[in-house]
XYZ file of N, CA, C and O in Angstrom:
372
model
N 6.465 10.876 3.121
C 6.031 9.756 3.921
C 6.459 8.422 3.297
O 6.842 7.511 4.001
N 6.396 8.333 1.978
C 6.757 7.061 1.344
C 8.239 6.751 1.557
O 8.611 5.606 1.822
N 9.095 7.770 1.488
C 10.529 7.540 1.700
C 10.810 7.052 3.114
O 11.683 6.202 3.316
N 10.084 7.574 4.073
C 10.227 7.138 5.469
C 9.973 5.629 5.575
O 10.746 4.904 6.197
N 8.898 5.162 4.942
C 8.535 3.749 5.050
C 9.388 2.860 4.149
O 9.640 1.697 4.492
N 9.866 3.375 3.051
C 10.819 2.600 2.249
C 12.067 2.319 3.077
O 12.599 1.201 3.050
N 12.495 3.304 3.829
C 13.675 3.139 4.682
C 13.385 2.157 5.820
O 14.150 1.224 6.056
N 12.269 2.353 6.515
C 11.922 1.483 7.651
C 11.759 0.024 7.223
O 12.097 -0.883 7.981
N 11.231 -0.190 6.040
C 11.006 -1.548 5.554
C 12.175 -2.076 4.725
O 12.090 -3.151 4.131
N 13.261 -1.316 4.706
C 14.484 -1.704 3.994
C 14.216 -1.965 2.510
O 14.671 -2.957 1.935
N 13.472 -1.040 1.915
C 13.162 -1.107 0.488
C 13.727 0.099 -0.257
O 13.212 0.478 -1.317
N 14.791 0.693 0.258
C 15.323 1.916 -0.347
C 15.936 1.677 -1.724
O 16.137 2.622 -2.477
N 16.205 0.434 -2.064
C 16.746 0.147 -3.392
C 15.623 -0.015 -4.429
O 15.892 -0.265 -5.599
N 14.397 0.186 -4.014
C 13.250 0.119 -4.913
C 12.893 1.506 -5.417
O 12.979 2.490 -4.690
N 12.483 1.570 -6.675
C 11.907 2.783 -7.243
C 10.399 2.647 -7.080
O 9.806 1.708 -7.617
N 9.813 3.560 -6.324
C 8.388 3.463 -6.026
C 7.701 4.772 -6.383
O 8.135 5.838 -5.952
N 6.655 4.663 -7.178
C 5.910 5.841 -7.620
C 4.478 5.764 -7.107
O 3.968 4.679 -6.834
N 3.850 6.924 -7.010
C 2.436 7.027 -6.682
C 1.723 7.536 -7.923
O 2.187 8.480 -8.555
N 0.620 6.898 -8.270
C -0.111 7.344 -9.447
C -1.605 7.428 -9.133
O -2.244 6.414 -8.837
N -2.115 8.645 -9.214
C -3.544 8.855 -9.008
C -4.306 8.389 -10.235
O -3.862 8.591 -11.369
N -5.434 7.744 -9.989
C -6.332 7.362 -11.066
C -7.678 8.033 -10.815
O -7.957 8.476 -9.692
N -8.483 8.118 -11.839
C -9.801 8.733 -11.698
C -10.747 7.774 -10.971
O -10.733 6.562 -11.230
N -11.543 8.324 -10.075
C -12.494 7.500 -9.339
C -13.446 6.769 -10.284
O -13.879 5.648 -10.000
N -13.736 7.374 -11.420
C -14.635 6.760 -12.388
C -14.061 5.472 -12.976
O -14.785 4.675 -13.571
N -12.761 5.252 -12.828
C -12.131 4.031 -13.319
C -12.386 2.838 -12.400
O -12.105 1.700 -12.759
N -12.900 3.111 -11.214
C -13.083 2.076 -10.203
C -14.494 1.501 -10.311
O -15.474 2.241 -10.294
N -14.576 0.194 -10.421
C -15.864 -0.488 -10.446
C -16.109 -1.104 -9.077
O -15.275 -1.849 -8.570
N -17.248 -0.778 -8.500
C -17.598 -1.310 -7.183
C -18.803 -2.225 -7.307
O -19.630 -2.063 -8.213
N -18.883 -3.163 -6.385
C -20.046 -4.040 -6.344
C -21.292 -3.219 -6.084
O -21.257 -2.229 -5.335
N -22.380 -3.642 -6.674
C -23.654 -2.964 -6.437
C -23.982 -3.056 -4.946
O -23.802 -4.096 -4.316
N -24.393 -1.958 -4.377
C -24.727 -1.926 -2.962
C -23.547 -1.625 -2.053
O -23.696 -1.571 -0.841
N -22.380 -1.456 -2.643
C -21.198 -1.121 -1.846
C -21.375 0.288 -1.281
O -21.663 1.224 -2.029
N -21.185 0.465 0.040
C -21.304 1.812 0.609
C -20.301 2.760 -0.048
O -19.149 2.366 -0.307
N -20.710 3.994 -0.330
C -19.816 4.945 -1.007
C -18.450 5.108 -0.323
O -17.436 5.249 -1.002
N -18.406 5.053 1.001
C -17.135 5.207 1.712
C -16.184 4.034 1.478
O -14.987 4.151 1.681
N -16.737 2.890 1.071
C -15.923 1.704 0.825
C -15.610 1.498 -0.653
O -14.952 0.534 -1.027
N -16.082 2.388 -1.478
C -15.896 2.251 -2.923
C -14.713 3.116 -3.367
O -14.872 4.278 -3.744
N -13.526 2.549 -3.270
C -12.303 3.233 -3.687
C -11.289 2.177 -4.081
O -11.509 0.986 -3.866
N -10.184 2.617 -4.658
C -9.147 1.675 -5.055
C -7.781 2.170 -4.610
O -7.403 3.309 -4.856
N -7.063 1.292 -3.953
C -5.648 1.492 -3.640
C -4.993 0.139 -3.867
O -5.425 -0.868 -3.302
N -4.000 0.113 -4.719
C -3.328 -1.141 -5.009
C -1.931 -0.895 -5.529
O -1.608 0.197 -5.985
N -1.112 -1.920 -5.423
C 0.278 -1.794 -5.868
C 0.576 -2.839 -6.929
O 0.129 -3.980 -6.841
N 1.286 -2.427 -7.950
C 1.849 -3.323 -8.959
C 3.358 -3.212 -8.819
O 3.885 -2.108 -8.725
N 4.024 -4.352 -8.778
C 5.473 -4.284 -8.614
C 6.172 -5.328 -9.449
O 5.600 -6.336 -9.835
N 7.431 -5.031 -9.741
C 8.302 -5.901 -10.511
C 9.528 -6.177 -9.648
O 10.387 -5.303 -9.482
N 9.577 -7.366 -9.080
C 10.671 -7.718 -8.169
C 12.026 -7.739 -8.860
O 13.040 -7.392 -8.262
N 12.054 -8.146 -10.126
C 13.322 -8.212 -10.849
C 13.938 -6.830 -11.036
O 15.146 -6.662 -10.934
N 13.100 -5.847 -11.343
C 13.580 -4.480 -11.565
C 13.484 -3.607 -10.326
O 13.870 -2.437 -10.364
N 12.942 -4.176 -9.249
C 12.757 -3.437 -7.987
C 12.053 -2.105 -8.231
O 12.536 -1.045 -7.853
N 10.903 -2.212 -8.877
C 10.100 -1.022 -9.133
C 8.648 -1.316 -8.769
O 8.184 -2.458 -8.879
N 7.954 -0.271 -8.318
C 6.564 -0.434 -7.910
C 5.788 0.851 -8.165
O 6.359 1.943 -8.165
N 4.492 0.687 -8.377
C 3.595 1.830 -8.527
C 2.389 1.579 -7.628
O 1.768 0.507 -7.703
N 2.084 2.551 -6.770
C 0.877 2.494 -5.949
C -0.171 3.342 -6.658
O 0.003 4.550 -6.826
N -1.241 2.679 -7.090
C -2.360 3.364 -7.752
C -3.407 3.688 -6.695
O -3.663 2.873 -5.797
N -4.010 4.872 -6.829
C -5.002 5.275 -5.829
C -5.986 6.266 -6.433
O -5.631 7.048 -7.310
N -7.218 6.202 -5.940
C -8.235 7.134 -6.431
C -8.743 8.056 -5.324
O -9.749 8.728 -5.477
N -8.036 8.055 -4.219
C -8.309 9.009 -3.137
C -6.965 9.325 -2.488
O -5.981 8.603 -2.713
N -6.906 10.392 -1.691
C -5.630 10.701 -1.042
C -5.148 9.524 -0.189
O -5.941 8.875 0.505
N -3.853 9.254 -0.252
C -3.276 8.151 0.506
C -3.029 8.545 1.956
O -2.636 9.675 2.241
N -3.211 7.586 2.834
C -2.876 7.755 4.242
C -1.574 7.008 4.517
O -1.115 6.204 3.693
N -1.012 7.248 5.670
C 0.186 6.509 6.054
C -0.120 5.011 6.117
O 0.685 4.183 5.695
N -1.286 4.670 6.609
C -1.694 3.263 6.669
C -1.708 2.630 5.279
O -1.244 1.502 5.096
N -2.219 3.363 4.295
C -2.245 2.857 2.916
C -0.843 2.549 2.415
O -0.591 1.500 1.818
N 0.056 3.472 2.644
C 1.430 3.317 2.152
C 2.117 2.129 2.814
O 2.730 1.293 2.146
N 2.003 2.026 4.131
C 2.613 0.910 4.850
C 2.042 -0.407 4.336
O 2.782 -1.357 4.029
N 0.736 -0.457 4.221
C 0.059 -1.672 3.766
C 0.569 -2.108 2.395
O 0.948 -3.275 2.198
N 0.593 -1.197 1.449
C 1.007 -1.556 0.093
C 2.482 -1.939 0.032
O 2.848 -2.875 -0.677
N 3.327 -1.245 0.769
C 4.751 -1.594 0.766
C 5.010 -2.945 1.426
O 5.950 -3.657 1.053
N 4.169 -3.320 2.390
C 4.314 -4.648 2.985
C 4.033 -5.751 1.966
O 4.625 -6.828 2.031
N 3.159 -5.485 1.011
C 2.927 -6.462 -0.060
C 4.209 -6.694 -0.862
O 4.470 -7.810 -1.318
N 4.998 -5.652 -1.022
C 6.278 -5.772 -1.736
C 7.296 -6.513 -0.872
O 7.993 -7.417 -1.338
N 7.385 -6.126 0.381
C 8.366 -6.711 1.298
C 8.108 -8.206 1.527
O 9.037 -9.002 1.606
N 6.826 -8.570 1.644
C 6.447 -9.947 1.948
C 5.403 -10.437 0.938
O 4.218 -10.581 1.269
N 5.804 -10.698 -0.290
C 4.835 -11.040 -1.337
C 4.037 -12.318 -1.075
O 2.935 -12.473 -1.605
N 4.527 -13.209 -0.260
C 3.817 -14.463 0.005
C 2.776 -14.323 1.122
O 1.984 -15.239 1.340
N 2.783 -13.188 1.814
C 1.847 -13.004 2.926
C 0.420 -12.850 2.430
O 0.163 -12.261 1.377
N -0.503 -13.337 3.244
C -1.925 -13.148 2.956
C -2.332 -11.714 3.285
O -1.595 -10.981 3.954
N -3.513 -11.354 2.836
C -4.046 -10.021 3.138
C -4.199 -9.846 4.649
O -3.910 -8.774 5.180
N -4.602 -10.890 5.352
C -4.735 -10.807 6.810
C -3.386 -10.545 7.475
O -3.294 -9.738 8.406
N -2.337 -11.224 7.018
C -1.009 -11.006 7.585
C -0.547 -9.564 7.346
O 0.013 -8.932 8.243
N -0.772 -9.059 6.143
C -0.386 -7.679 5.825
C -1.175 -6.705 6.689
O -0.613 -5.751 7.237
N -2.468 -6.947 6.852
C -3.288 -6.068 7.692
C -2.791 -6.045 9.135
O -2.685 -4.971 9.744
N -2.473 -7.209 9.679
C -1.993 -7.295 11.068
C -0.660 -6.580 11.230
O -0.452 -5.839 12.196
N 0.266 -6.798 10.305
C 1.584 -6.158 10.410
C 1.474 -4.647 10.223
O 2.192 -3.882 10.871
N 0.585 -4.207 9.345
C 0.358 -2.766 9.172
C -0.055 -2.155 10.492
O 0.480 -1.122 10.914
N -1.006 -2.795 11.161
C -1.491 -2.308 12.451
C -0.374 -2.268 13.488
O -0.214 -1.283 14.216
N 0.435 -3.308 13.548
C 1.544 -3.376 14.505
C 2.544 -2.252 14.250
O 2.970 -1.556 15.182
N 2.940 -2.065 12.997
C 3.941 -1.037 12.677
C 3.422 0.364 12.991
O 4.177 1.205 13.488
N 2.171 0.621 12.693
C 1.620 1.955 12.954
C 1.456 2.208 14.448
O 1.652 3.344 14.898
N 1.153 1.188 15.228
C 1.057 1.344 16.687
C 2.423 1.682 17.269
O 2.539 2.471 18.200
N 3.476 1.076 16.724
C 4.840 1.360 17.183
C 5.217 2.816 16.927
O 6.023 3.389 17.642
N 4.643 3.386 15.878
C 4.932 4.782 15.512
C 4.346 5.773 16.519
O 4.820 6.870 16.658
N 3.261 5.403 17.140
C 2.535 6.329 18.021
C 3.137 6.450 19.345
O 3.922 6.144 19.949
């Protein structure tokens, strides 16, 4: 799935890895509902065109698209990334 979206987003020249982390490594705000207490995030190096998506639960296609959009459009706000993720996934259906 990640290769599909690297191609669609024209990021095929990037080296992108997925790395699972332990859920116990994630700190959540007190009172956070258990379903909302997880971590998915991307660290990337634009100069070396490399990225790692860290996650403590199985990734969905939405997760992958969302994180790769952060790489494609680093200046975008979280709202812009969320909207574009939704648009791209609707086009897929």
